[in-house]
Amino acid sequence: MRVSKNSINSMRQAISEALSLIDYSFNDNIKSVVIKPNLCYYWDYSTGQTTDPRFVAALIDLIRKKISPEPNISIVESDASAMKCAHVFRMLGYEKLSNDYDVELVNLSKDKSETIATTAGDLRVNVSLPQTIAKADLKLNVTKIKYTMEPIKITCALKNIFGCNPYPRKFRYHPKLEETIVAINKIMRFDLNIIDGNIVSGIQPRRIGLVMASTDPVAIDAAASEIAGVNPRTIRYLQIAKEEGLGKTSFIPKGVPIGYFKSVYPRKTINKKLMSKAYSLVTRIGLSRKIGLG
Amino acid sequence: MSPIKLGVIGLGYIGQIHLRHIKRILNAQVVAAADLSKKALTKARNNGVENTYSNYEQLLENPEIDAVIIALPTHLHLECALRAAEAKKHIFLEKPIARNVKEAKEIVSAAYKNSVKLMVGYPLRFNTEFRELKQRISKGEFGDVEIAYATYISSGPFFHRAEGYAPVPVPEWWFNKELTGGGVLIDLGSHIINLLRWYFGEITDIRAQLGYRFNMDVEDSAMCLARFQNGTRAAVNVGWFSQQYQLKVDLLGSVKHATLSHVPSNPISTVIQMLTSGTSRFYFPHKSELQYFVDCLIRELNPEPSGQDGLKDLETITKAYENQIHLE
């Protein structure tokens, strides 16, 4: 769906229409809701890199209208190598949202968690499942579409849930990042994935007004990849996720034709792709450190 | 002539840049480095620094060292500079000189009492184009500069998470007003205030309108209006709010106008420049300021920007904080 105006009302309407298109209805017995936005770094919604707090506000309005005003709603994120929740909640407007909408902000890195052993592809890994996520009746993944480093290529629904991993030094997973993303998604299965694509980052931020929803995180990621001009078949973690039963890479688009969003998404140019590969190579061979860039 | 022996205190972002440059300047040798990070010290040792310390007081006890480069967080400037002055080490101190005027005065006074040279790091003063602009102003090429616009906008401590680059952690002290002494006005504003004071002389009046887009304790943008003793007026815009870097000065004179920008090179040019000269065009002024500092020590000259300059900048910024304009 498209957000027609840059306002909470317009966002609420677009989310509502997107949920209608996929015939999604909220269960009446929900007591606790977890919302996982993408708050990767200290950049606000205008960059297209982080979930707009107004989009989350619109979703909270909708939950309270469709379910009841009662459910406890928690917005969750975890500390990362370069980002601390305490600062990001405040800097990106989530502290204000918490006060205005009476919702809780939870730093999953400080939440109690239990360790669960799982596998993904050839990886055997222990995943920490935070209590707030484990106990939630409804888990909502409110993500962005972004280009990211090779070989991941695209950050969307599955990668956003990687951010629920409470361990802050996430770079330690990078050698097996694709399998780890899938493993964490196997342990933390979210009920609904919604893309806040009102502003997308691409090679530059652009307001395209996209709202997309699906209960299948693999399908929504495949659709998002196509919009961003990346062949989903070249994204290895989507294939692993499919093999592990997290969803399908095929999808049936509904609503505004996907071709429209493909045409307006700020896609990578050949120059940018080459630069990205060159930087990746420079980093891999350690040249960046030698010349003082790393 | 024996080289000036330098110690680098603080191996964070700017300390690493200085360390890299010292190896490439004339008549200087880096003999020691101090930092709390073992990783940073190991890196320094691997780069040929003989003596590394986790405590800068031990570095200051090293009799071999003539001068120190202090590249610590702002709240640590005072104590470290006082200790360095007492140890009779000449000091190159990163800007801002201190968190507040009181601390800055103590630093300047300690350097004077102990007869050590004190220079504050303002690399814009060593940028070739900005230096040429100073000469052109002095020669009267622009007539009377009636209005100056200076803009310094960047991501500040919140480094650009550019596509393909890893995100950079922000040290905790940046989030604490007690430790920084202020926000972007003291961080980037000090560069601009120093540059404009160099061009036009003392500021007689300054007012500021501060912005808080990111809800921090400190301002992340500031618009200042200033009047100089010579009659020039300036509008200064500084901010940490943008992914795009902009450093630009416009001079509107009674005869002629000028526009000058300091622009980072693209990544490929940067890599080529680093490989061929050990620094990039963007960081060349940092290298030049260290060379100048070392030359001053050899020739027993007082380096500029001096501690007194750093103090004046801080007094001006303090005035701006006191004279805030509040917009409805």
mmCIF file of N, CA, C and O in Angstrom, chain B residues 14-91:
data_model
loop_
_atom_site.group_PDB
_atom_site.id
_atom_site.type_symbol
_atom_site.label_atom_id
_atom_site.label_comp_id
_atom_site.label_asym_id
_atom_site.label_seq_id
_atom_site.Cartn_x
_atom_site.Cartn_y
_atom_site.Cartn_z
ATOM 1 N N ILE B 14 41.134 10.794 16.745
ATOM 2 C CA ILE B 14 42.071 11.831 16.313
ATOM 3 C C ILE B 14 43.509 11.475 16.711
ATOM 4 O O ILE B 14 44.461 11.806 15.995
ATOM 5 N N GLY B 15 43.654 10.774 17.839
ATOM 6 C CA GLY B 15 44.992 10.342 18.272
ATOM 7 C C GLY B 15 45.643 9.423 17.246
ATOM 8 O O GLY B 15 46.851 9.531 16.966
ATOM 9 N N GLN B 16 44.844 8.545 16.658
ATOM 10 C CA GLN B 16 45.364 7.623 15.627
ATOM 11 C C GLN B 16 45.827 8.408 14.400
ATOM 12 O O GLN B 16 46.829 8.061 13.774
ATOM 13 N N ILE B 17 45.063 9.438 14.069
ATOM 14 C CA ILE B 17 45.429 10.266 12.900
ATOM 15 C C ILE B 17 46.776 10.957 13.171
ATOM 16 O O ILE B 17 47.668 10.958 12.333
ATOM 17 N N HIS B 18 46.913 11.522 14.378
ATOM 18 C CA HIS B 18 48.182 12.178 14.715
ATOM 19 C C HIS B 18 49.345 11.177 14.681
ATOM 20 O O HIS B 18 50.414 11.479 14.157
ATOM 21 N N LEU B 19 49.112 10.021 15.237
ATOM 22 C CA LEU B 19 50.170 8.998 15.289
ATOM 23 C C LEU B 19 50.656 8.656 13.875
ATOM 24 O O LEU B 19 51.852 8.533 13.615
ATOM 25 N N ARG B 20 49.675 8.526 12.975
ATOM 26 C CA ARG B 20 50.012 8.191 11.594
ATOM 27 C C ARG B 20 50.840 9.317 10.954
ATOM 28 O O ARG B 20 51.785 9.062 10.218
ATOM 29 N N HIS B 21 50.460 10.560 11.279
ATOM 30 C CA HIS B 21 51.142 11.693 10.643
ATOM 31 C C HIS B 21 52.541 11.935 11.194
ATOM 32 O O HIS B 21 53.436 12.324 10.441
ATOM 33 N N ILE B 22 52.725 11.722 12.515
ATOM 34 C CA ILE B 22 54.044 12.027 13.113
ATOM 35 C C ILE B 22 55.146 11.259 12.397
ATOM 36 O O ILE B 22 56.239 11.765 12.202
ATOM 37 N N LYS B 23 54.805 10.038 12.004
ATOM 38 C CA LYS B 23 55.827 9.211 11.347
ATOM 39 C C LYS B 23 56.274 9.814 10.019
ATOM 40 O O LYS B 23 57.284 9.421 9.464
ATOM 41 N N ARG B 24 55.462 10.739 9.505
ATOM 42 C CA ARG B 24 55.752 11.275 8.174
ATOM 43 C C ARG B 24 56.154 12.748 8.196
ATOM 44 O O ARG B 24 56.210 13.373 7.147
ATOM 45 N N ILE B 25 56.381 13.302 9.381
ATOM 46 C CA ILE B 25 56.815 14.708 9.397
ATOM 47 C C ILE B 25 58.310 14.781 9.693
ATOM 48 O O ILE B 25 58.899 13.837 10.219
ATOM 49 N N LEU B 26 58.894 15.930 9.347
ATOM 50 C CA LEU B 26 60.342 16.092 9.463
ATOM 51 C C LEU B 26 60.732 16.460 10.899
ATOM 52 O O LEU B 26 59.990 17.150 11.600
ATOM 53 N N ASN B 27 61.910 16.010 11.296
ATOM 54 C CA ASN B 27 62.508 16.382 12.586
ATOM 55 C C ASN B 27 61.682 15.977 13.793
ATOM 56 O O ASN B 27 61.718 16.647 14.826
ATOM 57 N N ALA B 28 60.896 14.936 13.648
ATOM 58 C CA ALA B 28 60.093 14.473 14.788
ATOM 59 C C ALA B 28 60.116 12.959 14.845
ATOM 60 O O ALA B 28 60.284 12.279 13.827
ATOM 61 N N GLN B 29 59.952 12.486 16.044
ATOM 62 C CA GLN B 29 59.941 11.030 16.228
ATOM 63 C C GLN B 29 58.945 10.727 17.346
ATOM 64 O O GLN B 29 58.975 11.376 18.397
ATOM 65 N N VAL B 30 58.063 9.780 17.080
ATOM 66 C CA VAL B 30 57.140 9.400 18.156
ATOM 67 C C VAL B 30 57.805 8.279 18.954
ATOM 68 O O VAL B 30 58.202 7.257 18.401
ATOM 69 N N VAL B 31 57.970 8.534 20.248
ATOM 70 C CA VAL B 31 58.682 7.541 21.060
ATOM 71 C C VAL B 31 57.757 6.856 22.065
ATOM 72 O O VAL B 31 58.125 5.840 22.651
ATOM 73 N N ALA B 32 56.570 7.439 22.273
ATOM 74 C CA ALA B 32 55.689 6.828 23.274
ATOM 75 C C ALA B 32 54.236 7.139 22.977
ATOM 76 O O ALA B 32 53.913 8.130 22.316
ATOM 77 N N ALA B 33 53.367 6.265 23.479
ATOM 78 C CA ALA B 33 51.924 6.492 23.358
ATOM 79 C C ALA B 33 51.255 5.958 24.612
ATOM 80 O O ALA B 33 51.732 4.984 25.213
ATOM 81 N N ALA B 34 50.157 6.611 24.995
ATOM 82 C CA ALA B 34 49.410 6.150 26.169
ATOM 83 C C ALA B 34 47.930 6.086 25.840
ATOM 84 O O ALA B 34 47.390 6.981 25.163
ATOM 85 N N ASP B 35 47.298 5.027 26.295
ATOM 86 C CA ASP B 35 45.855 4.880 26.111
ATOM 87 C C ASP B 35 45.389 3.769 27.052
ATOM 88 O O ASP B 35 46.182 2.915 27.452
ATOM 89 N N LEU B 36 44.092 3.794 27.376
ATOM 90 C CA LEU B 36 43.554 2.723 28.229
ATOM 91 C C LEU B 36 43.341 1.435 27.427
ATOM 92 O O LEU B 36 43.303 0.345 27.989
ATOM 93 N N SER B 37 43.176 1.595 26.119
ATOM 94 C CA SER B 37 42.870 0.439 25.278
ATOM 95 C C SER B 37 44.129 -0.368 24.947
ATOM 96 O O SER B 37 45.060 0.151 24.315
ATOM 97 N N LYS B 38 44.111 -1.641 25.351
ATOM 98 C CA LYS B 38 45.256 -2.515 25.051
ATOM 99 C C LYS B 38 45.386 -2.708 23.544
ATOM 100 O O LYS B 38 46.483 -2.792 23.006
ATOM 101 N N LYS B 39 44.220 -2.775 22.894
ATOM 102 C CA LYS B 39 44.215 -2.980 21.447
ATOM 103 C C LYS B 39 44.918 -1.811 20.741
ATOM 104 O O LYS B 39 45.734 -2.014 19.840
ATOM 105 N N ALA B 40 44.587 -0.586 21.199
ATOM 106 C CA ALA B 40 45.201 0.606 20.585
ATOM 107 C C ALA B 40 46.704 0.622 20.835
ATOM 108 O O ALA B 40 47.482 1.001 19.950
ATOM 109 N N LEU B 41 47.118 0.205 22.035
ATOM 110 C CA LEU B 41 48.549 0.196 22.353
ATOM 111 C C LEU B 41 49.290 -0.850 21.526
ATOM 112 O O LEU B 41 50.413 -0.607 21.066
ATOM 113 N N THR B 42 48.666 -2.000 21.348
ATOM 114 C CA THR B 42 49.281 -3.045 20.523
ATOM 115 C C THR B 42 49.463 -2.530 19.097
ATOM 116 O O THR B 42 50.514 -2.710 18.480
ATOM 117 N N LYS B 43 48.434 -1.864 18.594
ATOM 118 C CA LYS B 43 48.497 -1.311 17.234
ATOM 119 C C LYS B 43 49.648 -0.294 17.140
ATOM 120 O O LYS B 43 50.397 -0.280 16.169
ATOM 121 N N ALA B 44 49.779 0.532 18.195
ATOM 122 C CA ALA B 44 50.854 1.531 18.206
ATOM 123 C C ALA B 44 52.217 0.842 18.199
ATOM 124 O O ALA B 44 53.122 1.242 17.461
ATOM 125 N N ARG B 45 52.357 -0.204 19.017
ATOM 126 C CA ARG B 45 53.635 -0.950 19.059
ATOM 127 C C ARG B 45 53.944 -1.554 17.691
ATOM 128 O O ARG B 45 55.065 -1.484 17.208
ATOM 129 N N ASN B 46 52.903 -2.120 17.078
ATOM 130 C CA ASN B 46 53.088 -2.708 15.745
ATOM 131 C C ASN B 46 53.483 -1.659 14.706
ATOM 132 O O ASN B 46 54.028 -1.983 13.666
ATOM 133 N N ASN B 47 53.134 -0.401 15.016
ATOM 134 C CA ASN B 47 53.498 0.685 14.094
ATOM 135 C C ASN B 47 54.809 1.355 14.500
ATOM 136 O O ASN B 47 55.087 2.481 14.085
ATOM 137 N N GLY B 48 55.556 0.708 15.369
ATOM 138 C CA GLY B 48 56.905 1.194 15.670
ATOM 139 C C GLY B 48 57.050 2.093 16.876
ATOM 140 O O GLY B 48 58.112 2.666 17.103
ATOM 141 N N VAL B 49 55.978 2.273 17.667
ATOM 142 C CA VAL B 49 56.104 3.096 18.881
ATOM 143 C C VAL B 49 56.758 2.231 19.959
ATOM 144 O O VAL B 49 56.209 1.199 20.357
ATOM 145 N N GLU B 50 57.931 2.684 20.425
ATOM 146 C CA GLU B 50 58.721 1.839 21.341
ATOM 147 C C GLU B 50 58.084 1.675 22.713
ATOM 148 O O GLU B 50 58.058 0.596 23.289
ATOM 149 N N ASN B 51 57.599 2.800 23.266
ATOM 150 C CA ASN B 51 57.094 2.769 24.644
ATOM 151 C C ASN B 51 55.589 3.009 24.670
ATOM 152 O O ASN B 51 55.129 4.033 24.162
ATOM 153 N N THR B 52 54.879 2.089 25.247
ATOM 154 C CA THR B 52 53.425 2.286 25.353
ATOM 155 C C THR B 52 53.015 2.155 26.816
ATOM 156 O O THR B 52 53.562 1.344 27.558
ATOM 157 N N TYR B 53 52.040 2.975 27.200
ATOM 158 C CA TYR B 53 51.631 3.022 28.604
ATOM 159 C C TYR B 53 50.103 3.024 28.686
ATOM 160 O O TYR B 53 49.434 3.663 27.878
ATOM 161 N N SER B 54 49.600 2.354 29.726
ATOM 162 C CA SER B 54 48.154 2.419 29.947
ATOM 163 C C SER B 54 47.825 3.610 30.848
ATOM 164 O O SER B 54 46.658 3.935 31.063
ATOM 165 N N ASN B 55 48.864 4.270 31.374
ATOM 166 C CA ASN B 55 48.658 5.423 32.244
ATOM 167 C C ASN B 55 49.538 6.565 31.720
ATOM 168 O O ASN B 55 50.759 6.419 31.625
ATOM 169 N N TYR B 56 48.904 7.716 31.407
ATOM 170 C CA TYR B 56 49.722 8.770 30.783
ATOM 171 C C TYR B 56 50.745 9.372 31.739
ATOM 172 O O TYR B 56 51.720 9.988 31.329
ATOM 173 N N GLU B 57 50.519 9.209 33.057
ATOM 174 C CA GLU B 57 51.489 9.758 34.010
ATOM 175 C C GLU B 57 52.847 9.074 33.832
ATOM 176 O O GLU B 57 53.893 9.708 34.006
ATOM 177 N N GLN B 58 52.803 7.786 33.501
ATOM 178 C CA GLN B 58 54.067 7.065 33.260
ATOM 179 C C GLN B 58 54.753 7.617 32.012
ATOM 180 O O GLN B 58 55.970 7.760 31.985
ATOM 181 N N LEU B 59 53.937 7.935 31.008
ATOM 182 C CA LEU B 59 54.516 8.519 29.783
ATOM 183 C C LEU B 59 55.200 9.850 30.114
ATOM 184 O O LEU B 59 56.299 10.136 29.641
ATOM 185 N N LEU B 60 54.546 10.646 30.972
ATOM 186 C CA LEU B 60 55.105 11.962 31.301
ATOM 187 C C LEU B 60 56.406 11.853 32.096
ATOM 188 O O LEU B 60 57.205 12.794 32.126
ATOM 189 N N GLU B 61 56.615 10.713 32.750
ATOM 190 C CA GLU B 61 57.862 10.512 33.512
ATOM 191 C C GLU B 61 59.035 10.164 32.589
ATOM 192 O O GLU B 61 60.185 10.174 33.034
ATOM 193 N N ASN B 62 58.739 9.831 31.354
ATOM 194 C CA ASN B 62 59.794 9.447 30.409
ATOM 195 C C ASN B 62 60.626 10.692 30.040
ATOM 196 O O ASN B 62 60.130 11.595 29.372
ATOM 197 N N PRO B 63 61.888 10.765 30.483
ATOM 198 C CA PRO B 63 62.685 11.979 30.274
ATOM 199 C C PRO B 63 63.046 12.238 28.814
ATOM 200 O O PRO B 63 63.417 13.355 28.434
ATOM 201 N N GLU B 64 62.919 11.208 27.999
ATOM 202 C CA GLU B 64 63.253 11.323 26.583
ATOM 203 C C GLU B 64 62.271 12.234 25.834
ATOM 204 O O GLU B 64 62.620 12.837 24.826
ATOM 205 N N ILE B 65 61.060 12.325 26.356
ATOM 206 C CA ILE B 65 59.990 13.010 25.611
ATOM 207 C C ILE B 65 60.079 14.533 25.761
ATOM 208 O O ILE B 65 60.148 15.052 26.869
ATOM 209 N N ASP B 66 60.066 15.227 24.606
ATOM 210 C CA ASP B 66 60.109 16.696 24.610
ATOM 211 C C ASP B 66 58.705 17.301 24.674
ATOM 212 O O ASP B 66 58.515 18.344 25.287
ATOM 213 N N ALA B 67 57.793 16.666 23.983
ATOM 214 C CA ALA B 67 56.449 17.257 23.860
ATOM 215 C C ALA B 67 55.391 16.163 23.760
ATOM 216 O O ALA B 67 55.693 15.049 23.330
ATOM 217 N N VAL B 68 54.166 16.535 24.161
ATOM 218 C CA VAL B 68 53.070 15.555 24.073
ATOM 219 C C VAL B 68 51.935 16.103 23.219
ATOM 220 O O VAL B 68 51.694 17.308 23.173
ATOM 221 N N ILE B 69 51.274 15.172 22.574
ATOM 222 C CA ILE B 69 50.042 15.498 21.846
ATOM 223 C C ILE B 69 48.917 14.937 22.690
ATOM 224 O O ILE B 69 48.853 13.725 22.917
ATOM 225 N N ILE B 70 48.057 15.815 23.188
ATOM 226 C CA ILE B 70 46.956 15.348 24.037
ATOM 227 C C ILE B 70 45.698 15.253 23.179
ATOM 228 O O ILE B 70 45.163 16.259 22.712
ATOM 229 N N ALA B 71 45.259 14.027 22.976
ATOM 230 C CA ALA B 71 44.068 13.783 22.140
ATOM 231 C C ALA B 71 43.059 12.982 22.964
ATOM 232 O O ALA B 71 42.521 11.979 22.503
ATOM 233 N N LEU B 72 42.817 13.469 24.163
ATOM 234 C CA LEU B 72 41.887 12.784 25.082
ATOM 235 C C LEU B 72 40.497 13.414 24.969
ATOM 236 O O LEU B 72 40.365 14.525 24.455
ATOM 237 N N PRO B 73 39.479 12.745 25.527
ATOM 238 C CA PRO B 73 38.168 13.401 25.618
ATOM 239 C C PRO B 73 38.290 14.720 26.405
ATOM 240 O O PRO B 73 39.169 14.847 27.269
ATOM 241 N N THR B 74 37.417 15.662 26.092
ATOM 242 C CA THR B 74 37.567 17.035 26.611
ATOM 243 C C THR B 74 37.667 17.090 28.138
ATOM 244 O O THR B 74 38.443 17.892 28.668
ATOM 245 N N HIS B 75 36.908 16.256 28.838
ATOM 246 C CA HIS B 75 36.906 16.360 30.307
ATOM 247 C C HIS B 75 38.247 15.961 30.916
ATOM 248 O O HIS B 75 38.490 16.229 32.088
ATOM 249 N N LEU B 76 39.104 15.320 30.134
ATOM 250 C CA LEU B 76 40.405 14.905 30.657
ATOM 251 C C LEU B 76 41.526 15.881 30.285
ATOM 252 O O LEU B 76 42.672 15.692 30.691
ATOM 253 N N HIS B 77 41.187 16.918 29.520
ATOM 254 C CA HIS B 77 42.222 17.862 29.075
ATOM 255 C C HIS B 77 42.917 18.540 30.253
ATOM 256 O O HIS B 77 44.143 18.634 30.283
ATOM 257 N N LEU B 78 42.108 19.039 31.200
ATOM 258 C CA LEU B 78 42.668 19.854 32.281
ATOM 259 C C LEU B 78 43.759 19.091 33.034
ATOM 260 O O LEU B 78 44.902 19.543 33.104
ATOM 261 N N GLU B 79 43.386 17.960 33.576
ATOM 262 C CA GLU B 79 44.330 17.238 34.428
ATOM 263 C C GLU B 79 45.577 16.823 33.634
ATOM 264 O O GLU B 79 46.711 16.986 34.115
ATOM 265 N N CYS B 80 45.355 16.333 32.445
ATOM 266 C CA CYS B 80 46.480 15.853 31.652
ATOM 267 C C CYS B 80 47.405 17.016 31.258
ATOM 268 O O CYS B 80 48.640 16.892 31.335
ATOM 269 N N ALA B 81 46.807 18.139 30.870
ATOM 270 C CA ALA B 81 47.628 19.293 30.466
ATOM 271 C C ALA B 81 48.413 19.833 31.658
ATOM 272 O O ALA B 81 49.581 20.219 31.518
ATOM 273 N N LEU B 82 47.791 19.871 32.834
ATOM 274 C CA LEU B 82 48.495 20.353 34.031
ATOM 275 C C LEU B 82 49.680 19.447 34.346
ATOM 276 O O LEU B 82 50.784 19.914 34.612
ATOM 277 N N ARG B 83 49.436 18.133 34.298
ATOM 278 C CA ARG B 83 50.519 17.169 34.574
ATOM 279 C C ARG B 83 51.653 17.302 33.548
ATOM 280 O O ARG B 83 52.821 17.276 33.897
ATOM 281 N N ALA B 84 51.268 17.488 32.296
ATOM 282 C CA ALA B 84 52.278 17.607 31.231
ATOM 283 C C ALA B 84 53.110 18.873 31.424
ATOM 284 O O ALA B 84 54.341 18.845 31.281
ATOM 285 N N ALA B 85 52.443 19.968 31.780
ATOM 286 C CA ALA B 85 53.166 21.234 32.002
ATOM 287 C C ALA B 85 54.129 21.085 33.178
ATOM 288 O O ALA B 85 55.288 21.519 33.092
ATOM 289 N N GLU B 86 53.638 20.454 34.261
ATOM 290 C CA GLU B 86 54.507 20.248 35.439
ATOM 291 C C GLU B 86 55.706 19.375 35.081
ATOM 292 O O GLU B 86 56.793 19.544 35.630
ATOM 293 N N ALA B 87 55.494 18.439 34.144
ATOM 294 C CA ALA B 87 56.590 17.554 33.723
ATOM 295 C C ALA B 87 57.478 18.223 32.664
ATOM 296 O O ALA B 87 58.369 17.584 32.109
ATOM 297 N N LYS B 88 57.191 19.511 32.405
ATOM 298 C CA LYS B 88 57.989 20.322 31.457
ATOM 299 C C LYS B 88 57.949 19.777 30.024
ATOM 300 O O LYS B 88 58.920 19.846 29.280
ATOM 301 N N LYS B 89 56.811 19.231 29.674
ATOM 302 C CA LYS B 89 56.631 18.784 28.290
ATOM 303 C C LYS B 89 55.845 19.864 27.539
ATOM 304 O O LYS B 89 54.823 20.363 28.046
ATOM 305 N N HIS B 90 56.293 20.193 26.349
ATOM 306 C CA HIS B 90 55.509 21.099 25.518
ATOM 307 C C HIS B 90 54.230 20.373 25.112
ATOM 308 O O HIS B 90 54.203 19.141 25.030
ATOM 309 N N ILE B 91 53.180 21.176 24.843
ATOM 310 C CA ILE B 91 51.854 20.553 24.673
ATOM 311 C C ILE B 91 51.186 20.964 23.360
ATOM 312 O O ILE B 91 51.054 22.154 23.066
#
